[in-house]
Amino acid sequence: MLVGLIVVWLLVNFFKDPSEFAAVFLIGLTNGTVYGLVAIGYTLVYGILQLINFAHGDVFALSGLVSFTVLVDWLGVTPADSTAVAVGGILFTLVVVMAVFATVNVTIEFVAYRRLRHAPRLAALITAIGMSFIVQNVGLALYDVDFRSASGLIPRTNVFEIGDVSYTWNKFMVILITVPVLVLLTWFVASTRHGKAMRATAQDRDAAAMLGINVNRTISVTFALAGALAAVGGVLFLTQFNMRYDTGFELGLIAFTAAVLGGIGNLTGAVLGATLIGLIQAFNEGLAWHAPGSDWTRSIVFGILIAILVFRPEGLLGERTPEGA
Amino acid sequence: MTTEPTREDVILEIDDIHTYYGAIHALKGVSLNVRAGEIVTLIGANGAGKTTTLRSINGLNQPRDGRIRFQGRDITSVPSHQVVKMGIAQSPEGRKLFPRMSVRENLEMGAFQRSDRKNLREDLDRVYTLFPRLSERKNQKAGTLSGGEQQMVAIGRALMARPKLLLLDEPSMGLAPIFVEKIFEIVREINEQGTPILLVEQNALMALETASRGYVMETGRIALADEAKALRQNEQVRKTYLGEGA
Ligand SMILES: Nc1ncnc2c1ncn2[C@@H]1O[C@H](COP(=O)(O)OP(=O)(O)OP(=O)(O)O)[C@@H](O)[C@H]1O
Ligand SMILES: [Mg+2]
């Protein structure tokens, strides 16, 4: 019923103004990929520890701010530079910030979560919320309340233009960077020794240990991956939008919703959920005919979170497991 | 009684271990040993501490007191992921398979710590020969198998480590009688191929028929230790564990 109404609403919008619809669709897709990079971090960590790492959104935001320092303050890349310089700067920044935040995330697990692994879940959850505030306030202390942005480094010239629909290089870069990262991640998890250890540990930690898997190290690897992906999200976000110390709070919740929507613990699900949320947000804010508008975005996103938890807690791609996890 | 084992004979030696779950004192001084080539069974009522004994050997719950020696080396505080490298594999209580991996992937995970990956094929074939059923199901997700099939995977996975000692925790639990027979047959076969086995069982009758020696556990202690044949004749054991009326 509700789904039917939404489909009708989308169709009407599509036929009223196909080019606007397509443009909005592309915006949603681009934003969704950034959400996806953060959502994967929630899902990876939840999959292996059954812990909602509330600090993850704040790690993302801090990584964006640090990438501003690297890209703008240190490398001094400005919109006046050539595209080649901008691309080189962004790639260099990516590598540095990924390494730094992989380390930060591993440290967070080691300091805050490891000892609580056998403690009641509530203890770990409260620690995660505490960690979220700590990371956020480190961001506040280092960067104050000002917004930072590095948008405009990549020219807004068009990749393609069909009628009124155009897609700029600036946005396309997000996809160009995210897709290989996701392909690499998939390969890593599916085929490498560490990836196998991660999957085994997520499915049965004791059995994994019994078979010779170093569980502590595997959990560290998982946090490193999550931190590195959040950093990719941070850099890309910085090249599109403004961000400051508390940007991670809301974006983290959106990404978490995406992970739950896709089925928490499921990698493909996180990307799917994030894409859907990106599209929902873009349609809601961008379509002309009877869209609720941006004032409603949060209500809609968190309405989705509640609806999923009530009606399909395993998410779109998750499997109902006997443990209920 | 048999002669005292010589030191070289004993491959696993547990000496007065005390293991806790938080404040719960689960093992209150357990001693037992396993010698080369034999099947030893550990029987006892629910909650006696059989699983805890195996988890102590594995390093999943390290004892606070006492010593565990394997092939002469002290493994009391060796982390669990290294115990298997030294040659101890376990098929755990409740099977603990990786439900979203295929049968084949589960078996391959059993060889995770081995450096000689090239013999993998050969070892897979050995497991498939022992359990032809698994060969038919090798691409099926382990979580969708029947209880008996899951048990086969759990044992097969442990064998993939090429263990020098195999720990089996209630391999017959929850299985139909026909499967139980089959599992015990395979336990004997694995042993005949040269692997010593420490077998934890609720099914005391079958266990005592399969093993050469047995230990009876009661509330965290070893209550009886003897030849399996002698235990089968033991008045106490017959009454409590073999279900023979008083
Ligand atoms: N995770 C745990 N936390 C607290 N106590 C535990 C835990 N696991 C086992 N125990 C306690 O330790 C004691 C020994 O348990 P264990 O599982 O070793 O018994 P068992 O002989 O294997 O029993 P069963 O035949 O039911 O498998 C029991 O009293 C049990 O309640
Ligand atoms: Mg048990």
Coordinates of C-alpha atoms and ligand atoms in Angstrom, one line a residue:
Chain A
M1 CA 0.0 0.0 0.0
L2 CA 2.6 2.5 1.1
V3 CA 5.0 1.1 -1.4
G4 CA 2.4 1.5 -4.1
L5 CA 1.9 5.1 -3.2
I6 CA 5.6 5.7 -3.3
V7 CA 6.0 4.0 -6.7
V8 CA 3.1 6.1 -8.1
W9 CA 4.7 9.3 -6.7
L10 CA 8.1 8.4 -8.3
L11 CA 6.4 7.6 -11.6
V12 CA 4.4 10.8 -11.7
N13 CA 7.6 12.7 -10.9
F14 CA 9.5 10.8 -13.6
F15 CA 6.9 11.6 -16.3
K16 CA 6.5 15.2 -15.3
D17 CA 10.1 15.9 -15.7
P18 CA 12.4 13.0 -16.7
S19 CA 15.6 15.0 -16.8
E20 CA 15.1 16.4 -13.3
F21 CA 14.3 12.9 -12.1
A22 CA 17.5 11.5 -13.7
A23 CA 19.6 14.3 -12.2
V24 CA 18.2 13.7 -8.8
F25 CA 18.8 10.0 -9.2
L26 CA 22.5 10.6 -9.9
I27 CA 22.8 12.8 -6.9
G28 CA 21.3 10.2 -4.7
L29 CA 23.5 7.5 -6.1
T30 CA 26.6 9.6 -5.4
N31 CA 25.6 10.4 -1.9
G32 CA 24.6 6.8 -1.3
T33 CA 28.1 5.6 -2.1
V34 CA 29.6 7.8 0.6
Y35 CA 27.0 6.5 3.1
G36 CA 27.9 3.0 1.9
L37 CA 31.6 3.5 2.8
V38 CA 30.6 4.4 6.4
A39 CA 27.8 1.8 6.6
I40 CA 30.3 -1.0 5.7
G41 CA 32.3 -0.1 8.8
Y42 CA 29.2 -0.5 11.0
T43 CA 28.4 -3.8 9.4
L44 CA 31.9 -5.2 9.5
V45 CA 32.3 -4.5 13.2
Y46 CA 28.8 -5.6 14.1
G47 CA 29.3 -8.8 12.2
I48 CA 32.4 -9.7 14.1
L49 CA 31.7 -8.3 17.6
Q50 CA 27.9 -7.8 17.6
L51 CA 28.7 -4.3 18.8
I52 CA 27.3 -1.1 17.3
N53 CA 30.4 1.0 17.2
F54 CA 28.8 4.4 17.8
A55 CA 32.2 6.1 17.4
H56 CA 32.3 5.1 13.8
G57 CA 30.4 8.2 12.5
D58 CA 32.8 10.4 14.5
V59 CA 35.8 8.6 13.1
F60 CA 34.5 9.3 9.7
A61 CA 34.0 13.1 10.5
L62 CA 37.5 13.4 12.0
S63 CA 39.0 11.7 9.0
G64 CA 37.4 14.3 6.8
L65 CA 38.8 17.1 8.9
V66 CA 42.2 15.6 9.0
S67 CA 42.1 15.1 5.2
F68 CA 41.4 18.9 5.0
T69 CA 44.7 19.4 6.9
V70 CA 46.6 17.1 4.6
L71 CA 45.0 18.3 1.3
V72 CA 44.6 22.0 1.9
D73 CA 46.9 23.0 4.7
W74 CA 49.9 20.8 3.9
L75 CA 49.7 20.1 0.2
G76 CA 48.1 23.5 -0.5
V77 CA 45.9 22.2 -3.2
T78 CA 43.4 24.9 -4.2
P79 CA 40.6 25.2 -6.9
A80 CA 43.1 27.2 -8.9
D81 CA 45.3 24.2 -9.4
S82 CA 45.1 22.0 -12.5
T83 CA 42.9 18.9 -12.4
A84 CA 46.0 16.7 -12.4
V85 CA 47.3 18.3 -9.3
A86 CA 43.9 18.1 -7.6
V87 CA 43.6 14.4 -8.4
G88 CA 47.1 13.6 -7.3
G89 CA 46.5 15.5 -4.1
I90 CA 43.3 13.7 -3.4
L91 CA 44.8 10.3 -4.0
F92 CA 47.8 11.1 -1.8
T93 CA 45.5 12.4 0.9
L94 CA 43.4 9.2 0.6
V95 CA 46.4 7.0 1.2
V96 CA 47.6 9.0 4.2
V97 CA 44.2 9.3 5.9
M98 CA 43.3 5.7 5.3
A99 CA 46.5 4.6 7.0
V100 CA 46.0 7.0 9.9
F101 CA 42.4 6.1 10.5
A102 CA 43.0 2.4 10.2
T103 CA 45.4 2.9 13.0
V104 CA 43.0 5.1 15.0
N105 CA 40.2 2.5 14.7
V106 CA 42.5 -0.4 15.7
T107 CA 43.5 1.7 18.7
I108 CA 39.9 2.4 19.7
E109 CA 39.1 -1.3 19.7
F110 CA 42.3 -2.2 21.6
V111 CA 41.7 0.5 24.3
A112 CA 38.0 0.6 24.6
Y113 CA 36.4 -2.6 23.4
R114 CA 38.8 -5.5 23.8
R115 CA 38.6 -5.9 27.6
L116 CA 34.8 -5.7 27.4
R117 CA 34.4 -8.5 25.0
H118 CA 33.1 -10.9 27.6
A119 CA 31.3 -8.2 29.6
P120 CA 27.5 -7.7 29.2
R121 CA 26.6 -6.1 25.9
L122 CA 25.3 -2.9 27.6
A123 CA 28.8 -2.2 29.0
A124 CA 30.3 -2.2 25.5
L125 CA 27.5 -0.2 24.1
I126 CA 27.9 2.5 26.7
T127 CA 31.7 2.5 26.0
A128 CA 31.0 2.9 22.3
I129 CA 28.8 6.0 23.0
G130 CA 31.6 7.4 25.3
M131 CA 34.1 6.8 22.5
S132 CA 31.8 8.6 20.1
F133 CA 31.9 11.7 22.4
I134 CA 35.6 11.5 22.8
V135 CA 36.4 11.3 19.1
Q136 CA 33.9 14.1 18.4
N137 CA 35.5 16.3 21.0
V138 CA 38.9 15.7 19.7
G139 CA 37.5 17.0 16.4
L140 CA 36.1 20.0 18.2
A141 CA 39.4 20.7 20.1
L142 CA 41.5 20.4 16.9
Y143 CA 39.2 22.1 14.4
D144 CA 36.9 24.3 16.5
V145 CA 33.3 24.8 15.3
D146 CA 34.2 26.0 11.8
F147 CA 33.1 24.1 8.7
R148 CA 35.7 22.8 6.3
S149 CA 35.4 21.9 2.7
A150 CA 37.5 21.1 -0.3
S151 CA 34.8 21.2 -2.9
G152 CA 35.6 22.7 -6.2
L153 CA 39.0 21.1 -6.6
I154 CA 37.7 18.9 -9.3
P155 CA 36.1 20.9 -12.0
R156 CA 32.3 20.7 -12.4
T157 CA 32.6 20.1 -16.1
N158 CA 30.4 17.4 -17.4
V159 CA 31.1 13.7 -17.8
F160 CA 28.1 13.5 -20.0
E161 CA 25.1 15.6 -20.8
I162 CA 21.8 14.3 -22.2
G163 CA 19.3 17.0 -22.7
D164 CA 19.1 18.8 -19.4
V165 CA 20.7 16.0 -17.5
S166 CA 24.3 16.5 -16.7
Y167 CA 26.7 14.6 -14.5
T168 CA 29.8 16.4 -13.4
W169 CA 33.3 15.0 -13.0
N170 CA 33.2 16.3 -9.4
K171 CA 30.5 13.8 -8.6
F172 CA 31.7 11.1 -10.9
M173 CA 35.0 11.0 -9.0
V174 CA 33.1 9.7 -5.9
I175 CA 32.0 6.7 -7.9
L176 CA 35.4 6.3 -9.6
I177 CA 37.1 6.0 -6.3
T178 CA 34.4 4.0 -4.4
V179 CA 33.9 1.3 -6.9
P180 CA 37.5 0.0 -7.0
V181 CA 37.6 0.3 -3.2
L182 CA 34.5 -1.9 -2.9
V183 CA 35.8 -4.4 -5.4
L184 CA 39.1 -4.6 -3.4
L185 CA 37.2 -5.1 -0.2
T186 CA 35.1 -7.9 -1.7
W187 CA 38.1 -9.6 -2.9
F188 CA 39.9 -9.2 0.4
V189 CA 37.0 -10.7 2.4
A190 CA 36.2 -13.5 0.0
S191 CA 39.7 -14.7 -1.0
T192 CA 42.5 -13.7 1.3
R193 CA 43.6 -15.5 4.5
H194 CA 42.6 -12.5 6.6
G195 CA 39.3 -12.3 4.9
K196 CA 38.6 -16.0 5.6
A197 CA 39.6 -15.5 9.2
M198 CA 37.2 -12.6 9.4
R199 CA 34.3 -14.5 8.1
A200 CA 35.0 -17.5 10.3
T201 CA 35.4 -15.3 13.4
A202 CA 32.2 -13.5 12.6
Q203 CA 30.3 -16.8 12.3
D204 CA 31.8 -18.6 15.3
R205 CA 34.5 -17.1 17.4
D206 CA 35.4 -20.1 19.5
A207 CA 35.5 -22.4 16.5
A208 CA 37.7 -19.9 14.7
A209 CA 40.1 -19.9 17.6
M210 CA 40.1 -23.7 17.8
L211 CA 41.2 -23.9 14.2
G212 CA 44.2 -21.7 14.6
I213 CA 42.8 -18.3 13.8
N214 CA 44.2 -15.5 15.9
V215 CA 40.9 -13.9 16.9
N216 CA 42.4 -10.7 18.4
R217 CA 44.4 -10.0 15.3
T218 CA 41.4 -10.7 13.1
I219 CA 39.3 -8.3 15.0
S220 CA 42.1 -5.7 14.7
V221 CA 42.2 -6.3 10.9
T222 CA 38.4 -5.7 10.8
F223 CA 38.7 -2.4 12.7
A224 CA 41.5 -1.4 10.4
L225 CA 39.4 -2.0 7.3
A226 CA 36.4 -0.2 8.8
G227 CA 38.6 2.8 9.7
A228 CA 40.2 2.9 6.2
L229 CA 36.8 2.8 4.5
A230 CA 35.5 5.6 6.8
A231 CA 38.5 7.6 5.8
V232 CA 37.7 7.1 2.1
G233 CA 34.2 8.4 2.9
G234 CA 35.7 11.3 4.9
V235 CA 37.9 12.5 2.0
L236 CA 35.1 12.1 -0.6
F237 CA 32.6 13.9 1.7
L238 CA 35.0 16.8 2.1
T239 CA 35.3 17.2 -1.7
Q240 CA 31.5 17.5 -2.0
F241 CA 30.2 19.1 1.2
N242 CA 31.0 21.1 4.3
M243 CA 31.9 19.3 7.4
R244 CA 32.8 19.9 10.9
Y245 CA 33.4 18.1 14.2
D246 CA 29.8 17.0 14.6
T247 CA 29.0 16.0 11.0
G248 CA 29.6 12.4 12.0
F249 CA 26.7 12.2 14.4
E250 CA 24.0 12.5 11.9
L251 CA 25.8 10.9 9.0
G252 CA 26.8 8.0 11.3
L253 CA 23.1 7.4 12.2
I254 CA 22.2 7.5 8.5
A255 CA 24.9 5.0 7.6
F256 CA 23.9 2.8 10.5
T257 CA 20.3 2.9 9.3
A258 CA 21.6 1.9 5.8
A259 CA 23.5 -1.0 7.4
V260 CA 20.3 -2.2 9.2
L261 CA 18.2 -1.7 6.1
G262 CA 20.5 -3.9 4.1
G263 CA 20.9 -6.5 6.9
I264 CA 23.5 -5.8 9.5
G265 CA 26.5 -7.9 9.1
N266 CA 26.0 -8.2 5.4
L267 CA 28.5 -6.3 3.2
T268 CA 26.4 -6.2 0.0
G269 CA 23.4 -5.2 2.2
A270 CA 25.3 -2.2 3.6
V271 CA 26.0 -0.9 0.1
L272 CA 22.4 -1.6 -1.1
G273 CA 20.9 0.0 2.0
A274 CA 23.2 3.0 1.6
T275 CA 22.3 3.4 -2.0
L276 CA 18.6 3.2 -1.2
I277 CA 18.9 5.8 1.6
G278 CA 20.9 8.1 -0.7
L279 CA 18.2 7.8 -3.3
I280 CA 15.4 8.3 -0.8
Q281 CA 17.0 11.4 0.5
A282 CA 17.7 12.8 -2.9
F283 CA 14.1 12.1 -4.2
N284 CA 12.7 13.6 -1.0
E285 CA 14.8 16.8 -1.3
G286 CA 15.1 17.2 -5.0
L287 CA 11.8 16.2 -6.8
A288 CA 9.4 19.0 -7.6
W289 CA 6.0 17.3 -7.4
H290 CA 4.8 16.8 -3.9
A291 CA 8.1 15.9 -2.2
P292 CA 8.1 16.3 1.5
G293 CA 11.3 18.3 1.3
S294 CA 14.5 18.3 3.3
D295 CA 12.8 19.2 6.6
W296 CA 11.4 15.7 6.5
T297 CA 14.6 13.8 5.6
R298 CA 15.5 12.9 9.1
S299 CA 12.0 11.8 10.0
I300 CA 11.8 9.6 6.9
V301 CA 15.3 8.0 7.4
F302 CA 14.7 7.2 11.0
G303 CA 11.1 6.2 10.3
I304 CA 12.7 3.6 8.0
L305 CA 15.0 2.5 10.8
I306 CA 12.1 1.9 13.1
A307 CA 10.0 0.2 10.5
I308 CA 12.8 -2.2 9.7
L309 CA 13.5 -3.0 13.2
V310 CA 9.8 -3.7 13.8
F311 CA 8.9 -5.5 10.6
R312 CA 12.1 -7.0 9.2
P313 CA 14.9 -6.9 11.7
E314 CA 17.1 -9.0 9.6
G315 CA 17.1 -6.3 6.9
L316 CA 16.7 -6.7 3.1
L317 CA 19.5 -9.2 2.6
G318 CA 20.1 -10.5 6.1
E319 CA 19.3 -14.1 7.0
R320 CA 17.2 -14.9 10.0
T321 CA 19.7 -16.7 12.2
P322 CA 18.8 -18.9 15.1
E323 CA 20.9 -16.7 17.5
G324 CA 18.9 -13.7 16.2
A325 CA 22.0 -11.9 15.3
Chain B
M1 CA 45.5 -53.4 35.7
T2 CA 47.9 -52.5 32.9
T3 CA 51.5 -51.5 33.5
E4 CA 52.2 -47.9 34.3
P5 CA 52.6 -45.9 31.1
T6 CA 56.2 -44.9 30.3
R7 CA 56.7 -41.2 29.8
E8 CA 57.1 -41.4 26.1
D9 CA 53.8 -43.2 25.8
V10 CA 51.8 -40.4 27.3
I11 CA 51.0 -37.7 24.7
L12 CA 48.6 -35.7 26.8
E13 CA 49.0 -35.3 30.5
I14 CA 46.6 -33.2 32.5
D15 CA 47.8 -32.6 36.1
D16 CA 45.4 -31.3 38.7
I17 CA 43.8 -28.4 36.7
H18 CA 41.4 -25.9 38.2
T19 CA 39.3 -23.9 35.7
Y20 CA 36.8 -21.2 36.4
Y21 CA 34.0 -19.3 34.7
G22 CA 34.3 -16.0 36.5
A23 CA 33.7 -17.0 40.1
I24 CA 32.3 -20.5 39.2
H25 CA 34.8 -23.1 40.1
A26 CA 34.1 -25.6 37.2
L27 CA 37.1 -27.9 37.4
K28 CA 38.3 -28.7 40.9
G29 CA 41.5 -30.6 40.3
V30 CA 41.2 -32.8 37.2
S31 CA 44.0 -35.2 36.2
L32 CA 44.0 -37.5 33.2
N33 CA 46.2 -38.7 30.4
V34 CA 46.0 -40.0 26.9
R35 CA 48.6 -42.4 25.5
A36 CA 49.7 -42.8 21.9
G37 CA 47.3 -44.8 19.8
E38 CA 44.4 -45.1 22.3
I39 CA 40.8 -43.9 22.6
V40 CA 40.1 -42.6 26.0
T41 CA 36.6 -41.6 27.0
L42 CA 35.5 -39.0 29.5
I43 CA 31.9 -39.6 30.7
G44 CA 29.7 -38.0 33.3
A45 CA 26.4 -36.3 34.0
N46 CA 25.4 -32.9 32.6
G47 CA 27.5 -30.1 34.0
A48 CA 30.2 -32.4 35.3
G49 CA 32.9 -30.4 33.5
K50 CA 33.6 -32.6 30.4
T51 CA 33.4 -29.7 28.0
T52 CA 35.3 -27.5 30.3
T53 CA 38.1 -30.0 30.4
L54 CA 38.3 -30.0 26.6
R55 CA 38.2 -26.2 26.5
S56 CA 41.0 -26.1 29.0
I57 CA 43.2 -28.3 26.8
N58 CA 42.3 -26.0 23.8
G59 CA 43.2 -22.9 25.7
L60 CA 39.7 -21.5 25.3
N61 CA 39.3 -21.5 29.1
Q62 CA 42.8 -21.6 30.5
P63 CA 43.1 -23.3 33.9
R64 CA 44.1 -21.1 36.8
D65 CA 46.0 -23.9 38.5
G66 CA 47.6 -27.1 37.4
R67 CA 49.5 -28.2 34.3
I68 CA 48.7 -29.5 30.9
R69 CA 51.5 -31.1 28.9
F70 CA 51.3 -32.2 25.3
Q71 CA 54.1 -34.3 23.9
G72 CA 56.2 -33.2 26.8
R73 CA 55.6 -29.5 26.3
D74 CA 53.7 -27.4 28.7
I75 CA 50.7 -25.9 26.9
T76 CA 48.8 -24.7 30.0
S77 CA 49.0 -21.0 28.9
V78 CA 49.4 -21.4 25.2
P79 CA 46.8 -19.3 23.4
S80 CA 44.1 -21.4 21.7
H81 CA 45.1 -20.4 18.1
Q82 CA 48.5 -22.0 18.7
V83 CA 47.3 -25.2 20.4
V84 CA 46.0 -26.5 17.1
K85 CA 49.4 -25.7 15.4
M86 CA 51.0 -28.0 18.0
G87 CA 48.6 -30.8 16.9
I88 CA 45.4 -30.8 18.9
A89 CA 42.2 -30.5 17.0
Q90 CA 38.7 -30.5 18.5
S91 CA 35.2 -31.2 17.2
P92 CA 33.4 -29.1 19.7
E93 CA 30.1 -29.6 21.6
G94 CA 27.3 -28.3 19.4
R95 CA 29.5 -28.6 16.3
K96 CA 30.2 -24.9 15.9
L97 CA 30.3 -24.9 12.2
F98 CA 30.4 -21.8 10.1
P99 CA 26.8 -21.8 9.0
R100 CA 27.2 -19.4 6.0
M101 CA 30.1 -21.3 4.5
S102 CA 29.8 -24.3 2.3
V103 CA 30.7 -27.8 3.6
R104 CA 33.9 -27.6 1.6
E105 CA 34.9 -24.2 3.0
N106 CA 34.2 -25.4 6.5
L107 CA 36.5 -28.4 5.9
E108 CA 39.2 -26.1 4.4
M109 CA 39.0 -23.9 7.4
G110 CA 40.1 -26.9 9.4
A111 CA 43.5 -26.7 7.6
F112 CA 43.8 -22.9 8.2
Q113 CA 46.9 -23.0 10.3
R114 CA 48.8 -25.6 8.2
S115 CA 51.7 -24.5 6.2
D116 CA 51.7 -27.5 3.9
R117 CA 48.7 -26.4 1.9
K118 CA 49.5 -28.6 -1.1
N119 CA 48.2 -31.8 0.6
L120 CA 44.9 -30.2 1.1
R121 CA 43.3 -32.0 -1.8
E122 CA 44.5 -35.4 -0.5
D123 CA 43.1 -34.6 3.0
L124 CA 39.7 -33.5 1.6
D125 CA 39.5 -36.8 -0.3
R126 CA 40.3 -38.6 2.9
V127 CA 37.4 -36.9 4.7
Y128 CA 35.1 -37.5 1.7
T129 CA 36.1 -41.2 1.8
L130 CA 35.2 -41.3 5.5
F131 CA 32.0 -39.4 4.9
P132 CA 30.8 -40.0 1.4
R133 CA 27.6 -38.0 2.2
L134 CA 29.7 -34.8 2.6
S135 CA 31.1 -35.3 -0.9
E136 CA 27.6 -35.1 -2.2
R137 CA 26.9 -31.9 -0.2
K138 CA 30.2 -30.1 -0.5
N139 CA 28.7 -27.0 -2.0
Q140 CA 25.8 -26.8 0.4
K141 CA 25.8 -24.2 3.2
A142 CA 26.7 -25.9 6.5
G143 CA 23.8 -24.2 8.3
T144 CA 21.3 -26.1 6.1
L145 CA 22.6 -29.6 6.8
S146 CA 20.9 -32.1 9.1
G147 CA 22.3 -32.7 12.6
G148 CA 24.1 -35.8 11.6
E149 CA 25.7 -34.2 8.5
Q150 CA 26.8 -31.3 10.6
Q151 CA 28.5 -33.7 13.0
M152 CA 30.3 -35.2 10.1
V153 CA 31.5 -31.8 9.0
A154 CA 32.7 -31.0 12.5
I155 CA 34.7 -34.2 12.7
G156 CA 36.0 -33.8 9.2
R157 CA 37.0 -30.2 9.9
A158 CA 39.0 -31.3 12.9
L159 CA 40.7 -34.0 10.8
M160 CA 41.8 -31.5 8.2
A161 CA 44.2 -30.1 10.8
R162 CA 46.1 -33.5 10.6
P163 CA 45.9 -33.6 14.4
K164 CA 48.2 -35.7 16.6
L165 CA 45.4 -35.8 19.1
L166 CA 41.7 -35.5 18.4
L167 CA 39.2 -34.2 20.9
L168 CA 35.6 -35.1 20.3
D169 CA 32.9 -33.5 22.4
E170 CA 29.6 -35.5 22.3
P171 CA 29.8 -36.5 18.6
S172 CA 26.6 -38.5 19.0
M173 CA 24.5 -35.8 20.7
G174 CA 21.1 -35.4 19.1
L175 CA 21.6 -38.0 16.4
A176 CA 19.3 -40.8 15.3
P177 CA 20.5 -44.2 16.5
I178 CA 21.6 -45.2 13.0
F179 CA 23.8 -42.2 12.8
V180 CA 25.2 -42.8 16.3
E181 CA 26.4 -46.3 15.2
K182 CA 28.0 -44.8 12.1
I183 CA 29.7 -42.0 14.0
F184 CA 31.3 -44.5 16.5
E185 CA 32.4 -46.7 13.7
I186 CA 34.2 -43.7 12.1
V187 CA 35.7 -42.8 15.4
R188 CA 37.3 -46.3 15.6
E189 CA 38.4 -46.0 12.0
I190 CA 40.1 -42.6 12.6
N191 CA 41.9 -44.2 15.6
E192 CA 42.9 -47.2 13.6
Q193 CA 44.6 -44.9 11.1
G194 CA 46.8 -43.8 13.9
T195 CA 45.2 -40.8 15.7
P196 CA 44.7 -41.0 19.5
I197 CA 41.3 -39.7 20.6
L198 CA 39.9 -38.2 23.8
L199 CA 36.2 -38.8 23.5
V200 CA 33.6 -37.0 25.6
E201 CA 30.2 -38.7 25.6
Q202 CA 26.8 -38.8 27.3
N203 CA 26.2 -42.1 25.6
A204 CA 28.3 -44.0 28.1
L205 CA 27.5 -47.5 26.8
M206 CA 28.8 -46.8 23.3
A207 CA 31.7 -44.8 24.6
L208 CA 32.9 -47.6 26.9
E209 CA 32.5 -50.1 24.1
T210 CA 34.7 -47.9 21.8
A211 CA 37.4 -46.7 24.2
S212 CA 40.2 -48.7 25.8
R213 CA 40.1 -46.6 29.0
G214 CA 37.7 -44.3 30.6
Y215 CA 37.3 -41.6 33.2
V216 CA 34.1 -40.8 35.0
M217 CA 33.6 -37.1 36.0
E218 CA 31.4 -35.8 38.8
T219 CA 31.0 -32.1 39.6
G220 CA 34.4 -31.0 38.5
R221 CA 36.4 -34.0 39.6
I222 CA 37.4 -37.3 38.3
A223 CA 35.4 -39.9 40.3
L224 CA 36.7 -43.0 38.6
A225 CA 39.4 -44.0 36.2
D226 CA 39.9 -47.5 34.8
E227 CA 40.0 -49.8 31.8
A228 CA 36.8 -49.4 29.8
K229 CA 36.0 -53.0 30.3
A230 CA 36.3 -52.7 34.1
L231 CA 34.1 -49.5 34.1
R232 CA 31.4 -51.4 32.2
Q233 CA 31.3 -53.9 35.0
N234 CA 31.4 -51.3 37.7
E235 CA 28.3 -51.4 39.9
Q236 CA 28.2 -47.6 40.3
V237 CA 28.7 -46.9 36.6
R238 CA 26.1 -49.4 35.6
K239 CA 23.5 -47.8 37.8
T240 CA 24.3 -44.2 37.1
Y241 CA 25.4 -44.1 33.5
L242 CA 24.3 -47.3 31.8
G243 CA 20.7 -46.8 32.9
E244 CA 20.5 -50.2 34.7
G245 CA 18.0 -50.2 37.5
A246 CA 19.1 -50.6 41.1
Ligands
LIG1 N1 30.0 -20.2 30.0 C1 29.8 -20.6 31.2 N2 29.6 -19.6 32.2 C2 29.4 -20.1 33.5 N3 29.4 -21.3 33.9 C3 29.6 -22.3 33.0 C4 29.8 -21.9 31.6 N4 30.0 -23.1 30.9 C5 29.9 -24.1 31.8 N5 29.6 -23.6 33.0 C6 29.5 -24.4 34.3 O1 30.6 -25.2 34.4 C7 30.2 -26.5 34.8 C8 30.8 -27.5 33.9 O2 30.1 -27.4 32.6 P1 30.5 -28.2 31.3 O3 29.9 -27.6 30.2 O4 32.0 -28.4 31.3 O5 29.8 -29.6 31.6 P2 29.7 -30.9 30.7 O6 30.1 -32.0 31.5 O7 30.3 -30.7 29.4 O8 28.1 -31.0 30.6 P3 27.1 -31.5 29.4 O9 27.1 -33.0 29.5 O10 25.8 -30.9 29.7 O11 27.8 -31.0 28.1 C9 28.7 -26.5 34.9 O12 28.3 -26.4 36.3 C10 28.3 -25.3 34.1 O13 27.1 -24.7 34.7
MG2 MG 29.5 -30.6 27.6

